[in-house]
Amino acid sequence: VGCPPRTSLLPELPEVAVLDLMMPGMNGIAVMEKLSDTSPDTAALALSAYLSPEPIEAFLNAGGKGFLLKTCSFEELTQAID
């Protein structure tokens, strides 16, 4: 089950969030929409096993900053975060 962001439990708001685009429950798009409201300065990346343009576009339109396939290397992930 996907979990909504619980920023009230965090001592500080995150600088970066890495979200599963298609997680069950609350998907990465819904989390991004909430994150945009609660923590607009948080940069969010989506990870997915699927290269479907519609959810990627929806994530970016909700305020996401980037997208990577789950098969990306550790180096690609760290470069995207930087």
Backbone as a chain_set.jsonl record, in Angstrom:
{"seq": "VGCPPRTSLLPELPEVAVLDLMMPGMNGIAVMEKLSDTSPDTAALALSAYLSPEPIEAFLNAGGKGFLLKTCSFEELTQAID", "coords": {"N": [[0.853, -1.179, 0.0], [0.596, 2.185, -0.874], [2.056, 5.076, 0.68], [1.039, 8.186, 1.959], [2.794, 11.367, 1.953], [4.135, 12.35, 5.049], [4.752, 14.948, 6.235], [4.511, 16.318, 8.607], [5.619, 14.71, 10.508], [8.27, 14.833, 10.092], [11.355, 16.305, 11.025], [12.397, 18.295, 9.431], [11.544, 19.568, 6.197], [11.914, 17.547, 3.277], [14.672, 17.88, 0.952], [14.862, 16.506, -1.405], [12.83, 14.108, -3.019], [12.305, 10.77, -3.88], [10.204, 9.025, -5.809], [8.043, 6.24, -6.384], [6.523, 5.838, -9.365], [4.251, 4.317, -10.035], [3.275, 3.132, -7.667], [1.265, 1.04, -5.505], [-1.93, 1.921, -4.051], [-1.579, 5.064, -3.052], [-0.415, 6.615, -5.75], [2.672, 7.787, -7.332], [2.075, 10.17, -8.656], [-0.144, 11.258, -7.297], [1.058, 11.559, -4.787], [2.982, 13.452, -5.484], [1.364, 15.647, -6.12], [0.316, 16.254, -3.565], [2.726, 16.731, -2.243], [3.613, 18.993, -3.596], [1.874, 20.863, -2.569], [2.407, 20.778, 0.218], [5.16, 20.945, 0.51], [6.618, 22.783, -1.398], [9.24, 23.39, -2.173], [10.605, 21.055, -2.333], [12.385, 18.934, -4.398], [11.362, 16.52, -6.671], [11.794, 13.242, -7.935], [10.732, 10.744, -10.2], [10.532, 7.216, -10.255], [10.17, 4.404, -12.336], [9.128, 1.246, -13.66], [8.052, 1.267, -16.068], [7.754, 2.79, -19.276], [5.761, 4.714, -20.001], [4.189, 7.398, -21.542], [1.994, 8.976, -20.561], [1.595, 8.822, -17.605], [4.096, 9.802, -16.85], [4.134, 12.392, -17.912], [1.965, 13.438, -16.438], [3.04, 13.342, -13.853], [5.204, 15.155, -14.095], [3.755, 17.466, -14.74], [2.473, 17.814, -12.336], [4.422, 18.856, -10.807], [6.771, 17.455, -10.553], [10.3, 16.91, -10.986], [11.833, 15.244, -12.559], [12.403, 12.057, -14.27], [13.174, 8.635, -14.08], [14.007, 5.374, -15.276], [13.514, 2.328, -13.456], [15.575, 0.654, -13.936], [17.819, 2.18, -14.065], [21.225, 3.163, -13.47], [23.106, 3.366, -10.376], [24.76, 5.559, -10.487], [23.459, 7.159, -12.426], [21.131, 7.751, -11.016], [22.164, 9.195, -8.795], [23.278, 11.366, -10.158], [20.977, 12.53, -11.215], [19.744, 13.349, -8.885], [21.541, 15.223, -7.922]], "CA": [[0.0, 0.0, 0.0], [1.357, 3.426, -0.918], [1.913, 5.924, 1.857], [1.105, 9.626, 1.682], [3.872, 12.02, 2.695], [3.768, 12.765, 6.406], [5.752, 15.967, 6.534], [4.406, 16.776, 9.984], [6.441, 13.838, 11.328], [9.665, 15.093, 9.783], [11.871, 17.525, 11.668], [12.57, 19.272, 8.362], [11.005, 19.107, 4.924], [13.001, 16.992, 2.462], [15.131, 18.613, -0.221], [14.646, 15.634, -2.552], [11.996, 12.922, -2.821], [12.328, 9.819, -4.989], [8.894, 8.386, -5.705], [7.654, 5.2, -7.334], [5.44, 6.434, -10.148], [3.059, 3.476, -10.094], [3.105, 2.34, -6.449], [-0.149, 0.816, -5.192], [-2.496, 2.851, -3.065], [-1.391, 6.435, -3.522], [0.698, 6.562, -6.7], [3.619, 8.894, -7.289], [1.44, 11.403, -9.138], [-0.933, 11.786, -6.173], [2.009, 12.009, -3.76], [3.589, 14.682, -5.996], [0.381, 16.722, -5.961], [0.308, 16.618, -2.141], [4.032, 17.28, -1.918], [3.648, 20.357, -4.142], [1.13, 21.72, -1.64], [2.973, 20.805, 1.563], [6.596, 21.215, 0.475], [6.874, 23.18, -2.787], [10.667, 23.488, -2.474], [11.163, 19.711, -2.461], [12.542, 18.438, -5.769], [10.953, 15.118, -6.698], [12.068, 12.407, -9.097], [9.905, 9.541, -10.266], [11.11, 5.987, -10.774], [9.142, 3.487, -12.807], [9.546, 0.147, -14.524], [7.326, 1.458, -17.321], [8.061, 4.012, -20.019], [4.491, 5.163, -20.564], [4.259, 8.863, -21.494], [0.915, 9.666, -19.842], [1.88, 9.067, -16.186], [5.3, 10.634, -16.725], [3.681, 13.768, -18.146], [1.14, 13.846, -15.299], [3.958, 13.583, -12.728], [5.923, 16.407, -14.344], [2.778, 18.558, -14.634], [2.143, 17.988, -10.915], [5.546, 19.52, -10.154], [7.96, 16.609, -10.534], [11.468, 17.496, -11.662], [12.487, 14.321, -13.469], [11.937, 10.687, -14.35], [14.166, 7.622, -14.423], [13.553, 3.99, -15.214], [14.061, 1.609, -12.31], [16.8, -0.023, -14.358], [18.922, 3.139, -14.131], [22.364, 2.851, -12.604], [23.249, 4.193, -9.177], [25.374, 6.818, -10.925], [22.427, 7.965, -13.058], [20.256, 8.241, -9.953], [22.833, 10.246, -8.026], [23.407, 12.545, -11.031], [19.657, 13.164, -11.3], [19.48, 13.997, -7.595], [22.411, 16.409, -7.846]], "C": [[0.893, 1.235, 0.0], [1.076, 4.28, 0.302], [1.951, 7.385, 1.456], [2.264, 10.249, 2.44], [3.357, 12.513, 4.042], [4.775, 13.807, 6.874], [5.67, 16.46, 7.966], [5.242, 15.916, 10.927], [7.926, 14.08, 11.118], [10.136, 16.345, 10.5], [12.09, 18.651, 10.67], [11.939, 18.701, 7.1], [12.15, 18.602, 4.053], [13.385, 17.907, 1.312], [14.809, 17.848, -1.489], [13.748, 14.48, -2.136], [12.11, 12.066, -4.068], [11.088, 8.953, -4.835], [8.718, 7.314, -6.764], [6.417, 5.714, -8.063], [4.149, 5.631, -10.073], [2.866, 2.634, -8.834], [1.623, 2.163, -6.139], [-0.638, 1.775, -4.111], [-2.438, 4.255, -3.615], [-0.186, 6.452, -4.453], [1.558, 7.823, -6.622], [3.05, 10.217, -7.765], [0.649, 12.051, -8.01], [-0.029, 12.294, -5.059], [2.636, 13.331, -4.2], [2.633, 15.858, -5.847], [0.323, 17.188, -4.508], [1.622, 17.266, -1.737], [4.168, 18.709, -2.427], [2.932, 21.336, -3.226], [1.837, 21.878, -0.302], [4.437, 21.202, 1.601], [7.024, 21.605, -0.941], [8.353, 23.277, -3.149], [11.344, 22.119, -2.6], [11.204, 19.309, -3.928], [12.222, 16.949, -5.767], [11.275, 14.461, -8.03], [11.146, 11.208, -9.041], [10.735, 8.394, -10.824], [9.969, 5.099, -11.231], [9.779, 2.385, -13.643], [8.96, 0.321, -15.916], [7.671, 2.793, -17.96], [6.817, 4.469, -20.765], [4.419, 6.682, -20.444], [3.185, 9.541, -20.649], [1.212, 9.865, -18.35], [3.128, 9.915, -15.964], [4.923, 12.097, -16.897], [2.847, 14.277, -16.977], [2.013, 14.158, -14.089], [4.682, 14.906, -12.901], [4.988, 17.607, -14.248], [2.373, 18.83, -13.189], [3.292, 18.638, -10.145], [6.802, 18.682, -10.051], [9.082, 17.207, -11.365], [12.142, 16.547, -12.629], [11.935, 12.918, -13.349], [13.103, 9.793, -14.732], [13.507, 6.255, -14.419], [14.205, 3.311, -14.017], [15.335, 0.849, -12.658], [17.999, 0.925, -14.44], [20.034, 2.713, -13.179], [22.348, 3.764, -11.369], [23.824, 5.559, -9.549], [24.348, 7.732, -11.584], [21.478, 8.547, -12.022], [20.917, 9.368, -9.17], [23.023, 11.506, -8.861], [22.067, 13.275, -11.122], [19.327, 13.894, -10.007], [20.3, 15.26, -7.454], [21.88, 17.481, -8.748]], "O": [[1.839, 1.321, 0.784], [-0.006, 4.216, 0.886], [2.82, 7.785, 0.681], [2.681, 9.717, 3.469], [2.247, 13.038, 4.134], [5.551, 13.566, 7.798], [6.656, 16.972, 8.496], [5.545, 16.347, 12.039], [8.75, 13.584, 11.886], [9.406, 17.333, 10.578], [11.982, 19.826, 11.021], [11.816, 17.484, 6.957], [13.244, 19.166, 4.085], [12.545, 18.618, 0.761], [14.517, 18.444, -2.525], [13.884, 13.939, -1.038], [12.021, 12.575, -5.186], [10.942, 8.234, -3.847], [9.182, 7.457, -7.895], [5.39, 5.99, -7.443], [3.063, 6.211, -10.049], [2.341, 1.524, -8.921], [0.811, 3.029, -6.467], [0.15, 2.355, -3.364], [-3.17, 4.595, -4.544], [0.949, 6.318, -3.995], [1.215, 8.789, -5.94], [3.494, 11.277, -7.325], [0.756, 13.257, -7.788], [-0.304, 13.33, -4.454], [2.806, 14.236, -3.382], [3.058, 16.955, -5.484], [0.286, 18.391, -4.248], [1.635, 18.235, -0.979], [4.773, 19.547, -1.76], [3.327, 22.497, -3.115], [1.872, 22.974, 0.258], [4.912, 21.734, 2.604], [7.718, 20.84, -1.61], [8.689, 23.248, -4.333], [12.525, 22.04, -2.937], [10.185, 19.34, -4.617], [12.755, 16.199, -4.948], [11.062, 15.034, -9.098], [10.817, 10.715, -7.962], [11.535, 8.574, -11.742], [8.92, 5.045, -10.588], [10.831, 2.574, -14.252], [9.332, -0.399, -16.843], [7.857, 3.798, -17.273], [6.815, 4.594, -21.99], [4.574, 7.21, -19.343], [3.449, 10.595, -20.071], [1.092, 10.99, -17.864], [3.204, 10.665, -14.99], [5.345, 12.946, -16.113], [3.003, 15.426, -16.563], [1.76, 15.128, -13.375], [4.767, 15.695, -11.96], [5.378, 18.655, -13.733], [1.977, 19.945, -12.852], [3.151, 18.937, -8.959], [7.807, 19.148, -9.515], [8.836, 17.925, -12.334], [12.948, 16.986, -13.449], [11.125, 12.614, -12.472], [13.915, 10.138, -15.59], [12.571, 6.004, -13.661], [15.31, 3.672, -13.612], [16.085, 0.448, -11.768], [19.084, 0.508, -14.844], [19.8, 1.993, -12.209], [21.666, 4.788, -11.339], [23.424, 6.584, -8.996], [24.348, 8.94, -11.343], [21.065, 9.701, -12.132], [20.285, 10.392, -8.911], [22.939, 12.611, -8.325], [22.03, 14.505, -11.108], [18.693, 14.95, -10.036], [19.816, 16.261, -6.926], [22.463, 18.561, -8.833]]}, "num_chains": 1, "name": "protein.A"}
